[in-house]
Amino acid sequence: MLRQVLERELPDEELIVVSNREPYVHERVDGRIKLHVPASGLVSALEPITRTCAGTWIAHGSGTADRDVVDRNDRIAVPPDDPAYTLRRVWLSEEEYKGYYFGFANEGLWPLCHIAFTRPMFRAADWECYQAVNRKFAEVVVEEAKSDRPIVLIQDYHFALLPRLIREKLPDATIITFWHIPWPNAEVFSVCPWREQILDGLLGSSIVGFHIQLHCNNFIESVDRFLESRIDREAAAISYRGSLTAVHSYPISIEWPEDEEGRAGAAETRQAVFQRLGLPADVKLAVGVERLDYTKGILDRFHALDEFFQQHSDWIGRLVFLQVAAPSRGTLPAYQQLYRECVELVDEINERYGRGDYRPIVLLDRHHDQDDLAMLYRAADFCVVSSLHDGMNLVAKEFVAARDDELGVLVLSAFTGASRELLEALVVNPYDPSAMGEAFYQALTMSEEEQRGRMQRMRENVRVNNVYRWAGNMLLDAARLRKRAALDETMANQNLFRSAQQPIGATTA
Ligand code: ADQ
């Protein structure tokens, strides 16, 4: 569908993607340059699209060897082993990055948008950096644009001001901004000291996208409350400062894995993983995979495990919880504290329920590559996604996609976008540890027939609604907007022509 959209609806159009994080990072390790593909839902989702469109991806060059491999225009063709598109790196000073990324984006907007009861911090100095960096990216977009009406896909909360800044320079561009995290209700949003500027910035977009309708509604409510605008709720469009912004939901997804010939079967994979972790063959395995982030409800699932062992003590010694947690934003105090609390709670539970060699929780606090993660998903009896709040959550979809044996159970928080689509998961409230503990029990005792029935339906959903459909739907809407604009322009020209032919004074009232 994406290919069709591109060929039929947007032939020869120019696609520019902007995100904070780059899809490829070059690092210098022991004097040699190493290529690293970072852990991020955003990169997993956008990389296949940019490849298909042969576009330009503009991002912050964060690797220690990034400058060594670019050309004199700061560009590099990627993927390095099979180049398909251009990566344009933007350099930020330490001070800029600290204020814009760690400060305003991650200590301000991230907690503001996630209802996870972590207080957002707003500092004027961070806001200054955020504005400056948005301006810097706007300049680079204009520099990279080969025409005056490119399609620009802006990613995420790092760039709330960018759409307006681009619009001022390229008034005919089609700008789609996708907000990957939730949008809070107007009451919560109102605490942001620069709420009007943020809304004004975003409304420079032709389309603002969220994962689910609730976040679209919250955004429209915020605009209604803080800006002078006209809102057409039926068409989900906002008219502001003489232009129109559509607000739509586009649920993001993953690239469906291709059938790999000769890939190890589920039983073999399980055996290999159990051997690697030193687990006896007869224990059950639960798995959790995320960046170590306070919105992901990692402590909450450990509390649920505690409850579960209290209620079902016969399972002590028979269930191991493998938690993979990639370090993230480690310089921020809230993340350092979470890491400490996490290690302490794991130690406490392991001490309480461990016997001999048995440890109920195994914590692997490092980055894993996607193949490794797929092996863990396939080896597990159930996967736990207990986010306190999450725009979508791709781990839930990756787990489902990995289960070609159609077995395994997904325990999924009701506060993820994914819970709107994966209806056959065991949906839980992460704030209720005893109910979540019961869901673990239900997962462990579910018949294979029921597992298969649920898994088949979820797999069908994720297979069809994959990341290409997400991008395809956004680009299709962009194509519609461009066609309508072209039509409007033709009609306006015709009217001009007609009125020029009419004698002066012949117009009717
Ligand atoms: P994230 O908050 O990063 O994404 P998520 O959607 O779960 O959350 O994506 C995480 C990605 O990182 C997954 O592809 C996962 O496999 C990978 N990952 C996690 N832990 C890893 C590890 N230890 N090692 C290697 N890879 C790891 C944000 C929003 C989400 C939204 C996505 C996409 O917060 O709500 O779904 O963007 O829009």
mmCIF file with all atom_site columns, N, CA and C in Angstrom, residues 308-361:
data_model
loop_
_atom_site.group_PDB
_atom_site.id
_atom_site.type_symbol
_atom_site.label_atom_id
_atom_site.label_alt_id
_atom_site.label_comp_id
_atom_site.label_asym_id
_atom_site.label_entity_id
_atom_site.label_seq_id
_atom_site.pdbx_PDB_ins_code
_atom_site.Cartn_x
_atom_site.Cartn_y
_atom_site.Cartn_z
_atom_site.occupancy
_atom_site.B_iso_or_equiv
_atom_site.pdbx_formal_charge
_atom_site.auth_seq_id
_atom_site.auth_comp_id
_atom_site.auth_asym_id
_atom_site.auth_atom_id
_atom_site.pdbx_PDB_model_num
ATOM 1   N N  . PHE A 1 308 ? 1.533  -11.933 43.422 1.00 0.00 ? 308 PHE A N  1
ATOM 2   C CA . PHE A 1 308 ? 1.270  -13.235 42.811 1.00 0.00 ? 308 PHE A CA 1
ATOM 3   C C  . PHE A 1 308 ? 1.873  -14.367 43.659 1.00 0.00 ? 308 PHE A C  1
ATOM 4   N N  . PHE A 1 309 ? 3.124  -14.181 44.094 1.00 0.00 ? 309 PHE A N  1
ATOM 5   C CA . PHE A 1 309 ? 3.765  -15.220 44.913 1.00 0.00 ? 309 PHE A CA 1
ATOM 6   C C  . PHE A 1 309 ? 3.073  -15.360 46.267 1.00 0.00 ? 309 PHE A C  1
ATOM 7   N N  . GLN A 1 310 ? 2.579  -14.229 46.767 1.00 0.00 ? 310 GLN A N  1
ATOM 8   C CA . GLN A 1 310 ? 1.873  -14.322 48.058 1.00 0.00 ? 310 GLN A CA 1
ATOM 9   C C  . GLN A 1 310 ? 0.582  -15.128 47.915 1.00 0.00 ? 310 GLN A C  1
ATOM 10  N N  . GLN A 1 311 ? -0.127 -14.892 46.810 1.00 0.00 ? 311 GLN A N  1
ATOM 11  C CA . GLN A 1 311 ? -1.416 -15.577 46.600 1.00 0.00 ? 311 GLN A CA 1
ATOM 12  C C  . GLN A 1 311 ? -1.232 -17.002 46.091 1.00 0.00 ? 311 GLN A C  1
ATOM 13  N N  . HIS A 1 312 ? -0.176 -17.249 45.359 1.00 0.00 ? 312 HIS A N  1
ATOM 14  C CA . HIS A 1 312 ? 0.012  -18.561 44.715 1.00 0.00 ? 312 HIS A CA 1
ATOM 15  C C  . HIS A 1 312 ? 1.411  -19.072 45.045 1.00 0.00 ? 312 HIS A C  1
ATOM 16  N N  . SER A 1 313 ? 1.622  -19.397 46.322 1.00 0.00 ? 313 SER A N  1
ATOM 17  C CA . SER A 1 313 ? 2.984  -19.718 46.757 1.00 0.00 ? 313 SER A CA 1
ATOM 18  C C  . SER A 1 313 ? 3.512  -21.002 46.099 1.00 0.00 ? 313 SER A C  1
ATOM 19  N N  . ASP A 1 314 ? 2.593  -21.827 45.559 1.00 0.00 ? 314 ASP A N  1
ATOM 20  C CA . ASP A 1 314 ? 3.064  -23.048 44.879 1.00 0.00 ? 314 ASP A CA 1
ATOM 21  C C  . ASP A 1 314 ? 3.863  -22.708 43.612 1.00 0.00 ? 314 ASP A C  1
ATOM 22  N N  . TRP A 1 315 ? 3.770  -21.443 43.147 1.00 0.00 ? 315 TRP A N  1
ATOM 23  C CA . TRP A 1 315 ? 4.521  -21.059 41.950 1.00 0.00 ? 315 TRP A CA 1
ATOM 24  C C  . TRP A 1 315 ? 5.935  -20.572 42.281 1.00 0.00 ? 315 TRP A C  1
ATOM 25  N N  . ILE A 1 316 ? 6.230  -20.415 43.575 1.00 0.00 ? 316 ILE A N  1
ATOM 26  C CA . ILE A 1 316 ? 7.596  -19.987 43.931 1.00 0.00 ? 316 ILE A CA 1
ATOM 27  C C  . ILE A 1 316 ? 8.544  -21.098 43.490 1.00 0.00 ? 316 ILE A C  1
ATOM 28  N N  . GLY A 1 317 ? 9.561  -20.729 42.733 1.00 0.00 ? 317 GLY A N  1
ATOM 29  C CA . GLY A 1 317 ? 10.500 -21.733 42.218 1.00 0.00 ? 317 GLY A CA 1
ATOM 30  C C  . GLY A 1 317 ? 10.124 -22.205 40.819 1.00 0.00 ? 317 GLY A C  1
ATOM 31  N N  . ARG A 1 318 ? 8.911  -21.835 40.351 1.00 0.00 ? 318 ARG A N  1
ATOM 32  C CA . ARG A 1 318 ? 8.473  -22.351 39.036 1.00 0.00 ? 318 ARG A CA 1
ATOM 33  C C  . ARG A 1 318 ? 8.272  -21.237 38.008 1.00 0.00 ? 318 ARG A C  1
ATOM 34  N N  . LEU A 1 319 ? 8.445  -19.976 38.419 1.00 0.00 ? 319 LEU A N  1
ATOM 35  C CA . LEU A 1 319 ? 8.302  -18.873 37.470 1.00 0.00 ? 319 LEU A CA 1
ATOM 36  C C  . LEU A 1 319 ? 9.507  -17.945 37.579 1.00 0.00 ? 319 LEU A C  1
ATOM 37  N N  . VAL A 1 320 ? 10.094 -17.606 36.440 1.00 0.00 ? 320 VAL A N  1
ATOM 38  C CA . VAL A 1 320 ? 11.184 -16.623 36.414 1.00 0.00 ? 320 VAL A CA 1
ATOM 39  C C  . VAL A 1 320 ? 10.732 -15.439 35.570 1.00 0.00 ? 320 VAL A C  1
ATOM 40  N N  . PHE A 1 321 ? 10.959 -14.243 36.086 1.00 0.00 ? 321 PHE A N  1
ATOM 41  C CA . PHE A 1 321 ? 10.600 -13.022 35.359 1.00 0.00 ? 321 PHE A CA 1
ATOM 42  C C  . PHE A 1 321 ? 11.888 -12.409 34.812 1.00 0.00 ? 321 PHE A C  1
ATOM 43  N N  . LEU A 1 322 ? 12.008 -12.397 33.479 1.00 0.00 ? 322 LEU A N  1
ATOM 44  C CA . LEU A 1 322 ? 13.180 -11.804 32.852 1.00 0.00 ? 322 LEU A CA 1
ATOM 45  C C  . LEU A 1 322 ? 12.853 -10.373 32.455 1.00 0.00 ? 322 LEU A C  1
ATOM 46  N N  . GLN A 1 323 ? 13.530 -9.413  33.062 1.00 0.00 ? 323 GLN A N  1
ATOM 47  C CA . GLN A 1 323 ? 13.288 -8.009  32.733 1.00 0.00 ? 323 GLN A CA 1
ATOM 48  C C  . GLN A 1 323 ? 14.490 -7.451  31.969 1.00 0.00 ? 323 GLN A C  1
ATOM 49  N N  . VAL A 1 324 ? 14.247 -7.084  30.715 1.00 0.00 ? 324 VAL A N  1
ATOM 50  C CA . VAL A 1 324 ? 15.285 -6.441  29.920 1.00 0.00 ? 324 VAL A CA 1
ATOM 51  C C  . VAL A 1 324 ? 15.021 -4.948  29.972 1.00 0.00 ? 324 VAL A C  1
ATOM 52  N N  . ALA A 1 325 ? 15.984 -4.174  30.452 1.00 0.00 ? 325 ALA A N  1
ATOM 53  C CA . ALA A 1 325 ? 15.757 -2.732  30.598 1.00 0.00 ? 325 ALA A CA 1
ATOM 54  C C  . ALA A 1 325 ? 16.960 -1.974  30.057 1.00 0.00 ? 325 ALA A C  1
ATOM 55  N N  . ALA A 1 326 ? 16.784 -1.383  28.885 1.00 0.00 ? 326 ALA A N  1
ATOM 56  C CA . ALA A 1 326 ? 17.893 -0.623  28.286 1.00 0.00 ? 326 ALA A CA 1
ATOM 57  C C  . ALA A 1 326 ? 18.058 0.699   29.020 1.00 0.00 ? 326 ALA A C  1
ATOM 58  N N  . PRO A 1 327 ? 19.277 1.041   29.455 1.00 0.00 ? 327 PRO A N  1
ATOM 59  C CA . PRO A 1 327 ? 19.484 2.329   30.133 1.00 0.00 ? 327 PRO A CA 1
ATOM 60  C C  . PRO A 1 327 ? 19.032 3.473   29.232 1.00 0.00 ? 327 PRO A C  1
ATOM 61  N N  . SER A 1 328 ? 18.401 4.479   29.835 1.00 0.00 ? 328 SER A N  1
ATOM 62  C CA . SER A 1 328 ? 17.841 5.573   29.046 1.00 0.00 ? 328 SER A CA 1
ATOM 63  C C  . SER A 1 328 ? 17.906 6.857   29.868 1.00 0.00 ? 328 SER A C  1
ATOM 64  N N  . ARG A 1 329 ? 18.272 7.969   29.237 1.00 0.00 ? 329 ARG A N  1
ATOM 65  C CA . ARG A 1 329 ? 18.268 9.296   29.876 1.00 0.00 ? 329 ARG A CA 1
ATOM 66  C C  . ARG A 1 329 ? 18.926 9.261   31.261 1.00 0.00 ? 329 ARG A C  1
ATOM 67  N N  . GLY A 1 330 ? 20.006 8.506   31.349 1.00 0.00 ? 330 GLY A N  1
ATOM 68  C CA . GLY A 1 330 ? 20.631 8.203   32.636 1.00 0.00 ? 330 GLY A CA 1
ATOM 69  C C  . GLY A 1 330 ? 21.202 9.397   33.381 1.00 0.00 ? 330 GLY A C  1
ATOM 70  N N  . THR A 1 331 ? 21.309 10.567  32.723 1.00 0.00 ? 331 THR A N  1
ATOM 71  C CA . THR A 1 331 ? 21.860 11.713  33.461 1.00 0.00 ? 331 THR A CA 1
ATOM 72  C C  . THR A 1 331 ? 20.769 12.421  34.274 1.00 0.00 ? 331 THR A C  1
ATOM 73  N N  . LEU A 1 332 ? 19.512 12.093  34.030 1.00 0.00 ? 332 LEU A N  1
ATOM 74  C CA . LEU A 1 332 ? 18.432 12.790  34.750 1.00 0.00 ? 332 LEU A CA 1
ATOM 75  C C  . LEU A 1 332 ? 18.156 12.140  36.106 1.00 0.00 ? 332 LEU A C  1
ATOM 76  N N  . PRO A 1 333 ? 17.958 12.954  37.148 1.00 0.00 ? 333 PRO A N  1
ATOM 77  C CA . PRO A 1 333 ? 17.769 12.407  38.502 1.00 0.00 ? 333 PRO A CA 1
ATOM 78  C C  . PRO A 1 333 ? 16.612 11.405  38.585 1.00 0.00 ? 333 PRO A C  1
ATOM 79  N N  . ALA A 1 334 ? 15.479 11.680  37.895 1.00 0.00 ? 334 ALA A N  1
ATOM 80  C CA . ALA A 1 334 ? 14.324 10.783  38.007 1.00 0.00 ? 334 ALA A CA 1
ATOM 81  C C  . ALA A 1 334 ? 14.673 9.383   37.489 1.00 0.00 ? 334 ALA A C  1
ATOM 82  N N  . TYR A 1 335 ? 15.561 9.331   36.487 1.00 0.00 ? 335 TYR A N  1
ATOM 83  C CA . TYR A 1 335 ? 15.922 8.036   35.890 1.00 0.00 ? 335 TYR A CA 1
ATOM 84  C C  . TYR A 1 335 ? 16.954 7.319   36.759 1.00 0.00 ? 335 TYR A C  1
ATOM 85  N N  . GLN A 1 336 ? 17.847 8.104   37.378 1.00 0.00 ? 336 GLN A N  1
ATOM 86  C CA . GLN A 1 336 ? 18.829 7.490   38.281 1.00 0.00 ? 336 GLN A CA 1
ATOM 87  C C  . GLN A 1 336 ? 18.106 6.885   39.481 1.00 0.00 ? 336 GLN A C  1
ATOM 88  N N  . GLN A 1 337 ? 17.111 7.627   39.959 1.00 0.00 ? 337 GLN A N  1
ATOM 89  C CA . GLN A 1 337 ? 16.360 7.135   41.112 1.00 0.00 ? 337 GLN A CA 1
ATOM 90  C C  . GLN A 1 337 ? 15.586 5.866   40.761 1.00 0.00 ? 337 GLN A C  1
ATOM 91  N N  . LEU A 1 338 ? 14.986 5.865   39.552 1.00 0.00 ? 338 LEU A N  1
ATOM 92  C CA . LEU A 1 338 ? 14.246 4.672   39.131 1.00 0.00 ? 338 LEU A CA 1
ATOM 93  C C  . LEU A 1 338 ? 15.182 3.464   39.074 1.00 0.00 ? 338 LEU A C  1
ATOM 94  N N  . TYR A 1 339 ? 16.387 3.668   38.544 1.00 0.00 ? 339 TYR A N  1
ATOM 95  C CA . TYR A 1 339 ? 17.329 2.558   38.435 1.00 0.00 ? 339 TYR A CA 1
ATOM 96  C C  . TYR A 1 339 ? 17.651 1.998   39.822 1.00 0.00 ? 339 TYR A C  1
ATOM 97  N N  . ARG A 1 340 ? 17.910 2.916   40.772 1.00 0.00 ? 340 ARG A N  1
ATOM 98  C CA . ARG A 1 340 ? 18.229 2.471   42.144 1.00 0.00 ? 340 ARG A CA 1
ATOM 99  C C  . ARG A 1 340 ? 17.060 1.693   42.734 1.00 0.00 ? 340 ARG A C  1
ATOM 100 N N  . GLU A 1 341 ? 15.852 2.243   42.570 1.00 0.00 ? 341 GLU A N  1
ATOM 101 C CA . GLU A 1 341 ? 14.667 1.598   43.142 1.00 0.00 ? 341 GLU A CA 1
ATOM 102 C C  . GLU A 1 341 ? 14.431 0.234   42.513 1.00 0.00 ? 341 GLU A C  1
ATOM 103 N N  . CYS A 1 342 ? 14.719 0.177   41.227 1.00 0.00 ? 342 CYS A N  1
ATOM 104 C CA . CYS A 1 342 ? 14.502 -1.055  40.496 1.00 0.00 ? 342 CYS A CA 1
ATOM 105 C C  . CYS A 1 342 ? 15.441 -2.150  41.030 1.00 0.00 ? 342 CYS A C  1
ATOM 106 N N  . VAL A 1 343 ? 16.733 -1.811  41.140 1.00 0.00 ? 343 VAL A N  1
ATOM 107 C CA . VAL A 1 343 ? 17.711 -2.793  41.616 1.00 0.00 ? 343 VAL A CA 1
ATOM 108 C C  . VAL A 1 343 ? 17.367 -3.212  43.051 1.00 0.00 ? 343 VAL A C  1
ATOM 109 N N  . GLU A 1 344 ? 16.981 -2.235  43.877 1.00 0.00 ? 344 GLU A N  1
ATOM 110 C CA . GLU A 1 344 ? 16.637 -2.550  45.276 1.00 0.00 ? 344 GLU A CA 1
ATOM 111 C C  . GLU A 1 344 ? 15.445 -3.499  45.352 1.00 0.00 ? 344 GLU A C  1
ATOM 112 N N  . LEU A 1 345 ? 14.401 -3.209  44.548 1.00 0.00 ? 345 LEU A N  1
ATOM 113 C CA . LEU A 1 345 ? 13.196 -4.045  44.591 1.00 0.00 ? 345 LEU A CA 1
ATOM 114 C C  . LEU A 1 345 ? 13.486 -5.447  44.065 1.00 0.00 ? 345 LEU A C  1
ATOM 115 N N  . VAL A 1 346 ? 14.303 -5.536  43.027 1.00 0.00 ? 346 VAL A N  1
ATOM 116 C CA . VAL A 1 346 ? 14.669 -6.858  42.491 1.00 0.00 ? 346 VAL A CA 1
ATOM 117 C C  . VAL A 1 346 ? 15.406 -7.653  43.574 1.00 0.00 ? 346 VAL A C  1
ATOM 118 N N  . ASP A 1 347 ? 16.363 -6.997  44.247 1.00 0.00 ? 347 ASP A N  1
ATOM 119 C CA . ASP A 1 347 ? 17.117 -7.685  45.308 1.00 0.00 ? 347 ASP A CA 1
ATOM 120 C C  . ASP A 1 347 ? 16.184 -8.163  46.408 1.00 0.00 ? 347 ASP A C  1
ATOM 121 N N  . GLU A 1 348 ? 15.243 -7.273  46.759 1.00 0.00 ? 348 GLU A N  1
ATOM 122 C CA . GLU A 1 348 ? 14.321 -7.587  47.863 1.00 0.00 ? 348 GLU A CA 1
ATOM 123 C C  . GLU A 1 348 ? 13.451 -8.812  47.511 1.00 0.00 ? 348 GLU A C  1
ATOM 124 N N  . ILE A 1 349 ? 12.907 -8.808  46.307 1.00 0.00 ? 349 ILE A N  1
ATOM 125 C CA . ILE A 1 349 ? 12.024 -9.919  45.900 1.00 0.00 ? 349 ILE A CA 1
ATOM 126 C C  . ILE A 1 349 ? 12.837 -11.200 45.721 1.00 0.00 ? 349 ILE A C  1
ATOM 127 N N  . ASN A 1 350 ? 14.029 -11.060 45.149 1.00 0.00 ? 350 ASN A N  1
ATOM 128 C CA . ASN A 1 350 ? 14.867 -12.256 44.973 1.00 0.00 ? 350 ASN A CA 1
ATOM 129 C C  . ASN A 1 350 ? 15.263 -12.857 46.317 1.00 0.00 ? 350 ASN A C  1
ATOM 130 N N  . GLU A 1 351 ? 15.462 -11.979 47.293 1.00 0.00 ? 351 GLU A N  1
ATOM 131 C CA . GLU A 1 351 ? 15.820 -12.473 48.620 1.00 0.00 ? 351 GLU A CA 1
ATOM 132 C C  . GLU A 1 351 ? 14.612 -13.168 49.272 1.00 0.00 ? 351 GLU A C  1
ATOM 133 N N  . ARG A 1 352 ? 13.434 -12.524 49.083 1.00 0.00 ? 352 ARG A N  1
ATOM 134 C CA . ARG A 1 352 ? 12.229 -13.043 49.720 1.00 0.00 ? 352 ARG A CA 1
ATOM 135 C C  . ARG A 1 352 ? 11.824 -14.409 49.162 1.00 0.00 ? 352 ARG A C  1
ATOM 136 N N  . TYR A 1 353 ? 11.934 -14.584 47.848 1.00 0.00 ? 353 TYR A N  1
ATOM 137 C CA . TYR A 1 353 ? 11.408 -15.811 47.233 1.00 0.00 ? 353 TYR A CA 1
ATOM 138 C C  . TYR A 1 353 ? 12.490 -16.731 46.651 1.00 0.00 ? 353 TYR A C  1
ATOM 139 N N  . GLY A 1 354 ? 13.753 -16.250 46.636 1.00 0.00 ? 354 GLY A N  1
ATOM 140 C CA . GLY A 1 354 ? 14.814 -17.080 46.060 1.00 0.00 ? 354 GLY A CA 1
ATOM 141 C C  . GLY A 1 354 ? 15.151 -18.257 46.965 1.00 0.00 ? 354 GLY A C  1
ATOM 142 N N  . ARG A 1 355 ? 15.535 -19.371 46.364 1.00 0.00 ? 355 ARG A N  1
ATOM 143 C CA . ARG A 1 355 ? 15.994 -20.548 47.116 1.00 0.00 ? 355 ARG A CA 1
ATOM 144 C C  . ARG A 1 355 ? 17.105 -21.214 46.316 1.00 0.00 ? 355 ARG A C  1
ATOM 145 N N  . GLY A 1 356 ? 18.195 -21.555 46.960 1.00 0.00 ? 356 GLY A N  1
ATOM 146 C CA . GLY A 1 356 ? 19.310 -22.194 46.236 1.00 0.00 ? 356 GLY A CA 1
ATOM 147 C C  . GLY A 1 356 ? 19.710 -21.331 45.050 1.00 0.00 ? 356 GLY A C  1
ATOM 148 N N  . ASP A 1 357 ? 19.700 -21.957 43.845 1.00 0.00 ? 357 ASP A N  1
ATOM 149 C CA . ASP A 1 357 ? 20.088 -21.209 42.634 1.00 0.00 ? 357 ASP A CA 1
ATOM 150 C C  . ASP A 1 357 ? 18.938 -20.383 42.067 1.00 0.00 ? 357 ASP A C  1
ATOM 151 N N  . TYR A 1 358 ? 17.752 -20.594 42.599 1.00 0.00 ? 358 TYR A N  1
ATOM 152 C CA . TYR A 1 358 ? 16.571 -19.946 42.010 1.00 0.00 ? 358 TYR A CA 1
ATOM 153 C C  . TYR A 1 358 ? 16.456 -18.468 42.380 1.00 0.00 ? 358 TYR A C  1
ATOM 154 N N  . ARG A 1 359 ? 16.376 -17.607 41.366 1.00 0.00 ? 359 ARG A N  1
ATOM 155 C CA . ARG A 1 359 ? 16.114 -16.175 41.545 1.00 0.00 ? 359 ARG A CA 1
ATOM 156 C C  . ARG A 1 359 ? 14.882 -15.855 40.718 1.00 0.00 ? 359 ARG A C  1
ATOM 157 N N  . PRO A 1 360 ? 13.806 -15.369 41.350 1.00 0.00 ? 360 PRO A N  1
ATOM 158 C CA . PRO A 1 360 ? 12.579 -15.136 40.562 1.00 0.00 ? 360 PRO A CA 1
ATOM 159 C C  . PRO A 1 360 ? 12.701 -14.027 39.511 1.00 0.00 ? 360 PRO A C  1
ATOM 160 N N  . ILE A 1 361 ? 13.591 -13.022 39.763 1.00 0.00 ? 361 ILE A N  1
ATOM 161 C CA . ILE A 1 361 ? 13.730 -11.965 38.747 1.00 0.00 ? 361 ILE A CA 1
ATOM 162 C C  . ILE A 1 361 ? 15.162 -11.922 38.224 1.00 0.00 ? 361 ILE A C  1
#
